[in-house]
Coordinates of C-alpha atoms in Angstrom, one line a residue:
X286 CA 137.1 139.9 128.5
X287 CA 138.5 142.2 131.2
X288 CA 141.8 141.3 133.0
X289 CA 140.0 140.6 136.3
X290 CA 137.6 138.2 134.5
X291 CA 140.5 136.3 133.0
X292 CA 142.2 136.1 136.3
X293 CA 139.0 134.7 137.9
X294 CA 138.9 132.1 135.1
X295 CA 142.5 131.0 135.8
X296 CA 141.9 130.8 139.5
X297 CA 138.7 128.7 138.9
X298 CA 140.6 126.3 136.7
X299 CA 143.4 125.9 139.2
X300 CA 141.0 125.4 142.0
X301 CA 139.1 122.8 140.0
X302 CA 142.2 120.9 139.1
X303 CA 143.7 120.8 142.6
X304 CA 140.5 120.2 144.5
X305 CA 139.3 117.4 142.3
X306 CA 142.6 115.6 141.8
X307 CA 144.3 116.1 145.2
X308 CA 141.4 117.4 147.4
X309 CA 143.7 120.2 148.5
X310 CA 143.7 124.0 148.1
X311 CA 146.4 125.4 145.7
X312 CA 149.3 127.1 147.2
X313 CA 150.0 130.8 146.8
X314 CA 153.2 130.0 144.9
X315 CA 151.3 127.9 142.4
X316 CA 148.9 130.8 141.8
X317 CA 151.8 133.1 141.2
X318 CA 153.3 130.8 138.7
X319 CA 150.2 131.1 136.5
X320 CA 151.0 134.7 135.7
X321 CA 153.7 135.9 133.3
X322 CA 156.0 138.9 133.7
X323 CA 153.2 141.3 132.4
X324 CA 150.9 140.0 135.1
X325 CA 148.6 138.5 132.3
X326 CA 147.2 135.0 132.3
X327 CA 149.4 132.4 130.6
X328 CA 147.2 131.4 127.6
X329 CA 149.1 128.2 127.0
X330 CA 148.4 127.0 130.5
X331 CA 144.7 127.9 130.2
X332 CA 144.6 125.8 127.1
X333 CA 146.2 123.0 129.0
X334 CA 143.6 123.2 131.7
X335 CA 140.8 123.2 129.0
X336 CA 142.3 120.1 127.4
X337 CA 142.4 118.4 130.8
X338 CA 138.7 119.3 131.3
X339 CA 137.8 117.9 127.9
X340 CA 139.7 114.7 128.7
X341 CA 137.7 114.4 131.9
X342 CA 134.4 114.8 129.9
X343 CA 135.5 112.0 127.6
X344 CA 136.7 109.8 130.5
X345 CA 133.4 110.1 132.3
X346 CA 131.5 109.0 129.1
X347 CA 133.9 106.0 128.7
X348 CA 133.5 105.0 132.3
X349 CA 129.7 105.0 132.2
X350 CA 129.7 103.0 129.0
X351 CA 132.1 100.5 130.5
X352 CA 130.0 100.2 133.6
X353 CA 126.9 99.5 131.4
X354 CA 128.8 96.7 129.6
X355 CA 130.2 95.2 132.8
X356 CA 128.6 91.8 133.3
X357 CA 130.4 91.2 136.6
X358 CA 127.9 93.1 138.8
X359 CA 129.7 92.2 142.0
X360 CA 132.5 94.5 140.9
X361 CA 130.2 97.5 140.9
X362 CA 128.9 99.6 143.8
X363 CA 125.5 101.2 144.1
X364 CA 125.5 105.0 143.7
X365 CA 123.3 107.9 143.2
X366 CA 123.1 109.6 139.8
X367 CA 126.0 111.9 140.6
X368 CA 128.2 108.9 141.4
X369 CA 128.1 109.2 145.2
X370 CA 128.1 105.7 146.9
X371 CA 124.9 104.9 148.7
X372 CA 124.7 102.2 151.4
X373 CA 121.1 101.1 151.4
X374 CA 118.9 101.5 148.2
X375 CA 115.6 100.4 149.9
X376 CA 115.8 102.5 153.0
X377 CA 114.1 105.9 153.6
X378 CA 114.9 108.8 156.0
X379 CA 112.1 109.7 158.4
X380 CA 111.5 111.1 161.9
X381 CA 111.4 108.1 164.2
X382 CA 109.8 104.9 163.2
X383 CA 106.4 106.4 162.6
X384 CA 107.2 110.0 161.6
X385 CA 107.1 111.8 158.3
X386 CA 109.7 111.4 155.6
X387 CA 112.5 114.0 155.2
X388 CA 112.9 116.2 152.2
X389 CA 116.7 115.7 152.6
X390 CA 116.2 112.0 151.4
X391 CA 117.5 112.9 148.0
X392 CA 118.0 109.2 147.1
X393 CA 114.2 108.6 147.4
X394 CA 113.3 111.8 145.6
X395 CA 115.7 111.0 142.8
X396 CA 114.3 107.5 142.3
X397 CA 110.7 108.6 142.4
X398 CA 111.3 111.6 140.0
X399 CA 113.2 109.4 137.5
X400 CA 110.6 106.6 137.7
X401 CA 107.9 109.1 136.8
X402 CA 109.8 110.0 133.6
X403 CA 111.0 106.6 132.5
X404 CA 108.5 106.3 129.6
X405 CA 108.9 108.2 126.4
X406 CA 106.3 108.7 123.7
X407 CA 105.8 105.6 121.8
X408 CA 106.0 105.6 118.0
X409 CA 102.8 106.9 116.4
X410 CA 103.0 103.9 114.1
X411 CA 105.2 100.8 114.4
X412 CA 105.1 101.1 118.2
X413 CA 105.5 97.4 118.9
X414 CA 108.7 95.9 117.7
X415 CA 111.9 94.0 118.3
X416 CA 115.4 94.2 116.8
X417 CA 119.0 93.0 116.6
X418 CA 122.4 93.8 115.1
X419 CA 124.3 92.1 112.4
X420 CA 126.4 92.6 109.2
X421 CA 125.6 93.2 105.5
X422 CA 128.0 91.7 102.9
X423 CA 128.0 92.9 99.3
X424 CA 128.1 90.0 96.8
X425 CA 127.7 92.0 93.5
X426 CA 130.1 94.8 92.8
X427 CA 130.2 97.8 90.4
X428 CA 126.5 98.4 90.5
X429 CA 126.4 101.9 92.0
X430 CA 128.4 104.6 93.8
X431 CA 127.2 103.4 97.3
X432 CA 129.9 103.3 100.0
X433 CA 129.2 99.6 100.7
X434 CA 131.0 98.1 97.8
X435 CA 133.6 95.6 98.7
X436 CA 132.9 95.9 102.4
X437 CA 131.2 94.3 105.4
X438 CA 128.9 96.9 106.9
X439 CA 127.5 96.8 110.5
X440 CA 123.7 97.0 110.5
X441 CA 120.9 97.2 113.0
X442 CA 117.3 96.0 112.2
X443 CA 114.0 96.7 113.8
X444 CA 110.9 94.6 113.0
X445 CA 107.5 95.8 114.0
X446 CA 103.8 95.7 113.5
X447 CA 102.1 99.0 112.3
X448 CA 98.9 99.8 114.0
X449 CA 99.2 98.4 117.5
X450 CA 100.4 100.0 120.7
X451 CA 103.6 98.9 122.5
X452 CA 101.7 96.2 124.5
X453 CA 99.9 94.8 121.5
X454 CA 100.5 91.3 120.1
X455 CA 103.3 90.5 117.6
X456 CA 101.0 88.2 115.7
X457 CA 98.2 90.7 114.9
X458 CA 96.9 90.8 111.4
X459 CA 99.0 93.8 110.3
X460 CA 101.8 94.7 107.9
X461 CA 105.3 94.3 109.3
X462 CA 107.9 97.0 109.4
X463 CA 111.4 95.9 108.4
X464 CA 113.9 98.8 108.9
X465 CA 117.6 98.5 108.4
X466 CA 120.3 101.0 109.5
X467 CA 123.6 100.7 107.7
X468 CA 126.6 102.2 109.4
X469 CA 128.8 103.1 106.4
X470 CA 132.1 105.1 106.5
X471 CA 130.2 107.9 104.7
X472 CA 127.3 108.2 107.0
X473 CA 124.1 106.5 108.2
X474 CA 122.0 104.9 105.5
X475 CA 118.5 103.7 106.4
X476 CA 116.1 101.5 104.4
X477 CA 112.7 101.8 105.9
X478 CA 110.9 98.8 104.4
X479 CA 107.8 96.7 105.0
X480 CA 107.1 93.0 104.5
X481 CA 104.8 93.7 101.5
X482 CA 105.8 95.3 98.1
X483 CA 102.8 97.7 98.1
X484 CA 100.9 99.9 100.5
X485 CA 97.4 101.1 101.2
X486 CA 97.8 104.5 99.6
X487 CA 99.7 106.6 97.1
X488 CA 98.6 110.1 98.2
X489 CA 100.5 111.2 101.3
X490 CA 97.6 113.4 102.4
X491 CA 95.6 110.2 103.1
X492 CA 98.3 108.7 105.5
X493 CA 97.1 110.3 108.8
X494 CA 93.5 109.4 108.0
X495 CA 94.4 105.8 107.1
X496 CA 96.4 105.4 110.3
X497 CA 93.5 106.7 112.4
X498 CA 91.4 103.9 111.0
X499 CA 94.0 101.4 112.3
X500 CA 93.9 102.9 115.8
X501 CA 91.1 103.2 118.3
X502 CA 87.6 104.8 117.9
X503 CA 87.8 108.3 119.5
X504 CA 84.5 107.7 121.3
X505 CA 84.7 104.1 122.5
X506 CA 88.5 103.8 122.6
X507 CA 88.1 100.3 121.0
X508 CA 89.4 98.9 117.8
X509 CA 86.7 99.4 115.3
X510 CA 86.4 97.2 112.2
X511 CA 83.7 99.5 110.8
X512 CA 86.1 102.4 110.2
X513 CA 88.7 100.0 108.7
X514 CA 86.3 98.8 106.1
X515 CA 84.8 102.2 105.6
X516 CA 88.2 103.4 104.5
X517 CA 88.8 100.4 102.4
X518 CA 85.5 100.6 100.5
X519 CA 86.1 104.3 99.6
X520 CA 89.8 104.0 98.7
X521 CA 89.9 101.1 96.2
X522 CA 93.6 101.7 95.3
X523 CA 94.2 99.9 98.7
X524 CA 92.7 96.7 97.3
X525 CA 96.0 95.0 96.6
X526 CA 97.4 95.6 100.0
X527 CA 94.2 94.6 101.7
X528 CA 94.1 91.3 99.9
X529 CA 97.7 90.6 101.0
X530 CA 96.8 91.6 104.6
X531 CA 93.7 89.4 104.8
X532 CA 95.5 86.4 103.3
X533 CA 97.7 84.2 105.5
X534 CA 100.6 86.6 104.4
X535 CA 99.1 89.0 106.9
X536 CA 100.1 86.8 109.8
X537 CA 103.7 85.6 109.2
X538 CA 105.3 83.2 111.7
X539 CA 107.4 85.7 113.5
X540 CA 109.8 88.2 112.0
X541 CA 112.3 85.8 110.4
X542 CA 110.0 84.1 108.0
X543 CA 109.1 87.1 105.9
X544 CA 110.6 89.2 103.1
X545 CA 111.3 92.9 103.1
X546 CA 110.5 95.5 100.3
X547 CA 111.4 99.1 99.9
X548 CA 108.0 99.6 98.2
X549 CA 109.1 103.0 96.9
X550 CA 111.3 103.4 93.8
X551 CA 114.7 105.1 94.5
X552 CA 117.5 106.2 92.3
X553 CA 121.0 104.6 92.1
X554 CA 123.5 107.1 90.9
X555 CA 126.9 106.5 89.3
X556 CA 129.9 108.9 89.6
X557 CA 129.2 110.3 86.2
X558 CA 125.7 111.3 87.3
X559 CA 123.9 108.6 85.3
X560 CA 121.2 106.9 87.3
X561 CA 118.5 104.2 87.3
X562 CA 115.3 103.6 89.2
X563 CA 115.6 100.8 91.7
X564 CA 113.6 98.8 94.2
X565 CA 115.3 96.6 96.8
X566 CA 113.9 93.3 98.0
X567 CA 115.2 91.3 101.0
X568 CA 114.4 87.6 100.6
X569 CA 114.3 85.5 103.9
X570 CA 116.6 82.5 103.9
X571 CA 114.4 80.8 106.5
X572 CA 111.6 80.4 104.0
X573 CA 108.1 82.0 104.0
X574 CA 105.9 80.5 106.7
X575 CA 102.6 82.0 107.8
X576 CA 100.0 81.3 110.5
X577 CA 96.4 80.6 109.6
X578 CA 93.8 82.9 111.1
X579 CA 92.9 80.4 113.9
X580 CA 96.6 79.7 114.6
X581 CA 97.4 83.4 114.8
X582 CA 94.5 84.0 117.3
X583 CA 95.7 81.1 119.4
X584 CA 99.3 82.5 119.5
X585 CA 98.0 86.0 120.3
X586 CA 96.2 84.6 123.4
X587 CA 99.1 82.4 124.6
X588 CA 102.1 84.5 123.8
X589 CA 101.6 88.0 122.5
X590 CA 105.4 88.4 122.3
X591 CA 105.9 85.4 120.1
X592 CA 107.9 87.1 117.3
X593 CA 110.1 89.0 119.7
X594 CA 110.9 85.9 121.7
X595 CA 111.5 83.8 118.6
X596 CA 114.0 86.4 117.2
X597 CA 115.9 86.7 120.5
X598 CA 116.1 83.0 121.1
X599 CA 117.3 82.2 117.6
X600 CA 120.2 84.7 118.0
X601 CA 121.0 83.7 121.6
X602 CA 121.3 80.1 120.5
X603 CA 123.5 81.1 117.5
X604 CA 120.9 80.1 114.9
X605 CA 121.4 83.4 113.1
X606 CA 118.6 84.5 110.7
X607 CA 119.7 85.8 107.3
X608 CA 118.3 87.4 104.2
X609 CA 119.5 87.9 100.6
X610 CA 119.2 91.4 99.1
X611 CA 118.1 91.8 95.5
X612 CA 117.7 94.9 93.3
X613 CA 115.1 95.5 90.5
X614 CA 116.3 98.1 88.1
X615 CA 114.6 100.3 85.4
X616 CA 116.3 103.0 83.3
X617 CA 114.4 106.3 83.0
X618 CA 113.5 105.4 79.5
X619 CA 112.2 101.9 80.6
X620 CA 110.2 103.6 83.4
X621 CA 108.4 105.9 81.0
X622 CA 107.3 102.9 79.0
X623 CA 106.6 100.6 82.0
X624 CA 103.1 99.2 82.4
X625 CA 102.7 100.6 85.9
X626 CA 103.5 104.0 87.3
X627 CA 106.8 103.5 89.0
X628 CA 106.0 106.4 91.4
X629 CA 102.8 104.6 92.7
X630 CA 103.3 102.9 96.0
X631 CA 100.2 100.8 95.4
X632 CA 101.9 99.1 92.4
X633 CA 104.5 96.3 92.5
X634 CA 107.2 95.5 90.0
X635 CA 106.4 91.9 89.2
X636 CA 109.6 89.7 88.8
X637 CA 108.4 88.5 85.4
X638 CA 108.5 92.1 84.2
X639 CA 111.6 93.4 86.1
X640 CA 114.1 90.7 87.0
X641 CA 115.9 90.8 90.3
X642 CA 119.7 90.9 90.7
X643 CA 121.4 89.7 93.9
X644 CA 123.5 92.4 95.5
X645 CA 124.3 91.2 99.0
X646 CA 123.4 89.1 102.1
X647 CA 122.9 90.1 105.7
X648 CA 122.7 88.2 108.9
X649 CA 121.6 89.1 112.4
X650 CA 124.1 87.7 115.0
X651 CA 123.9 89.9 118.1
X652 CA 121.0 90.6 120.5
X653 CA 120.8 94.1 122.1
X654 CA 122.4 94.4 125.5
X655 CA 119.8 96.9 126.5
X656 CA 116.5 97.0 124.6
X657 CA 115.6 100.6 125.4
X658 CA 119.0 102.0 124.5
X659 CA 119.5 100.0 121.3
X660 CA 116.0 99.3 119.9
X661 CA 113.5 101.7 121.5
X662 CA 115.7 104.7 120.9
X663 CA 116.8 103.6 117.4
X664 CA 115.6 106.2 114.9
X665 CA 115.1 105.3 111.2
X666 CA 114.4 107.7 108.3
X667 CA 114.4 107.4 104.5
X668 CA 116.1 110.9 104.6
X669 CA 119.2 109.2 106.0
X670 CA 120.9 108.9 102.6
X671 CA 124.4 108.4 101.3
X672 CA 126.1 109.3 98.0
X673 CA 124.8 107.0 95.3
X674 CA 121.3 106.6 96.8
X675 CA 118.7 109.3 96.1
X676 CA 114.9 109.5 96.5
X677 CA 112.6 109.4 93.6
X678 CA 109.7 111.8 93.2
X679 CA 107.2 109.2 94.7
X680 CA 105.0 111.6 96.7
X681 CA 104.6 109.3 99.6
X682 CA 108.4 108.9 99.8
X683 CA 108.8 112.6 99.6
X684 CA 106.4 113.1 102.6
X685 CA 108.2 110.4 104.6
X686 CA 111.5 112.3 104.1
X687 CA 110.1 115.0 106.4
X688 CA 107.7 113.0 108.5
X689 CA 110.1 110.4 109.9
X690 CA 112.9 112.6 111.3
X691 CA 110.2 115.0 112.6
X692 CA 108.6 112.2 114.5
X693 CA 112.0 111.3 116.0
X694 CA 112.5 114.9 117.1
X695 CA 109.2 114.7 118.9
X696 CA 109.8 111.3 120.4
X697 CA 113.5 111.5 121.3
X698 CA 114.4 115.1 121.2
X699 CA 116.1 117.4 118.7
X700 CA 119.5 115.7 119.3
X701 CA 118.3 112.2 118.7
X702 CA 121.2 111.6 116.2
X703 CA 123.6 111.9 119.1
X704 CA 122.2 108.8 120.8
X705 CA 124.9 106.1 120.3
X706 CA 122.7 103.7 118.3
X707 CA 121.9 106.5 115.9
X708 CA 125.4 108.0 115.6
X709 CA 127.4 107.8 112.3
X710 CA 130.9 106.4 112.2
X711 CA 132.3 109.6 110.5
X712 CA 132.6 113.0 112.2
X713 CA 129.4 115.2 112.2
X714 CA 130.3 118.8 111.3
X715 CA 127.5 121.3 110.8
X716 CA 125.9 124.4 112.3
X717 CA 123.4 122.7 114.6
X718 CA 124.0 123.4 118.3
X719 CA 122.4 123.2 121.7
X720 CA 118.9 121.8 122.5
X721 CA 117.9 119.2 125.0
X722 CA 120.3 116.3 125.8
X723 CA 123.5 117.3 124.0
X724 CA 125.7 114.2 124.4
X725 CA 128.8 114.6 122.2
X726 CA 130.5 117.8 123.1
X727 CA 128.1 120.1 121.1
X728 CA 130.8 120.4 118.4
X729 CA 133.2 122.1 120.8
X730 CA 134.3 125.7 120.2
X731 CA 133.7 125.7 116.4
X732 CA 131.5 128.7 115.4
X733 CA 127.8 127.9 114.8
X734 CA 127.8 130.0 111.6
X735 CA 130.0 130.3 108.5
X736 CA 132.8 132.4 110.0
X737 CA 135.1 134.7 108.1
X738 CA 137.9 134.6 110.6
X739 CA 138.1 131.0 111.6
X740 CA 139.8 128.5 109.3
X741 CA 137.7 127.7 106.3
X742 CA 135.2 124.9 106.7
X743 CA 136.0 122.0 104.4
X744 CA 133.3 121.2 101.8
X745 CA 133.3 117.8 100.2
X746 CA 132.4 118.1 96.5
X747 CA 129.3 116.1 95.4
X748 CA 130.4 112.6 94.4
X749 CA 128.6 112.9 91.0
X750 CA 127.3 115.6 88.7
X751 CA 123.7 116.3 89.5
X752 CA 123.3 118.4 86.4
X753 CA 123.2 115.2 84.4
X754 CA 120.0 114.0 86.1
X755 CA 117.0 113.8 84.0
X756 CA 113.6 114.5 85.6
X757 CA 110.6 112.3 84.5
X758 CA 107.2 112.6 86.0
X759 CA 105.0 112.5 83.0
X760 CA 101.9 113.7 84.7
X761 CA 101.6 110.7 87.0
X762 CA 101.5 113.0 90.1
X763 CA 98.7 115.1 88.8
X764 CA 96.4 112.1 88.2
X765 CA 97.7 109.9 91.0
X766 CA 94.5 109.7 93.1
X767 CA 92.2 108.8 90.2
X768 CA 91.0 105.2 90.1
X769 CA 91.4 103.5 86.8
X770 CA 91.1 99.9 85.5
X771 CA 94.8 99.3 86.0
X772 CA 94.3 99.7 89.8
X773 CA 92.6 96.3 89.7
X774 CA 95.2 94.6 87.5
X775 CA 97.6 93.5 90.2
X776 CA 94.9 92.5 92.8
X777 CA 93.6 90.2 90.0
X778 CA 97.0 88.8 89.4
X779 CA 97.5 88.3 93.1
X780 CA 94.2 86.4 93.4
X781 CA 95.1 84.2 90.5
X782 CA 98.5 83.3 92.1
X783 CA 96.8 82.0 95.3
X784 CA 96.2 78.3 95.9
X785 CA 92.6 77.2 96.7
X786 CA 93.4 77.1 100.4
X787 CA 94.9 80.6 100.3
X788 CA 91.8 81.9 98.6
X789 CA 89.7 80.2 101.2
X790 CA 91.8 81.9 104.0
X791 CA 91.4 85.3 102.3
X792 CA 87.6 85.1 102.0
X793 CA 86.7 83.5 105.3

């Protein structure tokens, strides 16, 4: 930078400080004092001005957050987006009482422009949902290397239906999403679960096709049962999930009377690198209660937001819903000998074959203060992992590791992880910079590449030795889409577990 450029920078900083803080021009003597004997800018003073500017940035964020939380609205004054006080929010500027509007009415223009951009893309699946915040408490220790052990961890949960749009009914016959965000001291950990232990497919290439059958006919723009059943008939591996869906379990009484399942198998890893396959299961402490088909249709017509309202009212009245978390565990050797392919999302691990172990409890005890900021903008992904929790080679899970964060980048922007509800509790230090809606300082003046002249970037060693990991696939992936007799084993067991009334509900 040339000397004149540096001088201009100093003058600009001085002007900014004096004008914003005292609304006065700096004196000539103050300008003179910012030069040393060699007539060069005083670097220490420039740094001081930079620090003050950063403090102003931080202060502005804190002030806006505090204003959002302020429940005493009579203490706040109406302003424009830039903070300027505005005296009448419903007036417009025009020529006379019948003349045209004026372009200088920036309040009206700002309001109309923002209104036209209020809506963001809805989720391509799980668009309709509700959520709340709470805490997870570990009850069983020494089971893994996860950073939850011995701690109470803040969580956020979003429940949802799968196929419907944002305005659709909560009580539609549909699987329910059950996503949990754990805010650990070692990063964000997401469990993206459903209320059933299995799913409609085990081949990720089928997922977009299947979801299209749950949406609207491209010609009529109507929900089309013909395409739903066309998919079902030609993909019999979906039988188990379809049976669950068309039983009364497909219409749970709200979000609090249902379980949650990871569905996929994951890997729990110890510090020595040893690991086991695991599935997690959240058991509702409110008991399982479902609507019949006729009850569900009645609720849909009377109150399409039944589940959302029920969840909010329970928490608001301090009747906090809770769940108990269990783990099912198989060693790699047990997995190879297991009756079912542990990488097949259409297969459950029956409790009589793989026992469950309690690992913790969680409770929802706080409603969102702003639904859009805390629930609509919350972004879950199975790729949000922490040390001790690793994905298996389940192909649907592997596809979700990419698809979920990619969908969030489309829906919320490339910097979606800077949105407060998605922010980790530990510092984020990487080489990602810029893009739309940078919220948190853009990682300051740190270089955006591995620099040889800056101080060395600290690298945290892996918490365990990955070289000890054993890989087992056994050929399951190559034959995954083939239909065999075992694909009908669990649907048969599910049918036999139903009562006569449940069987009648399923078949009528």
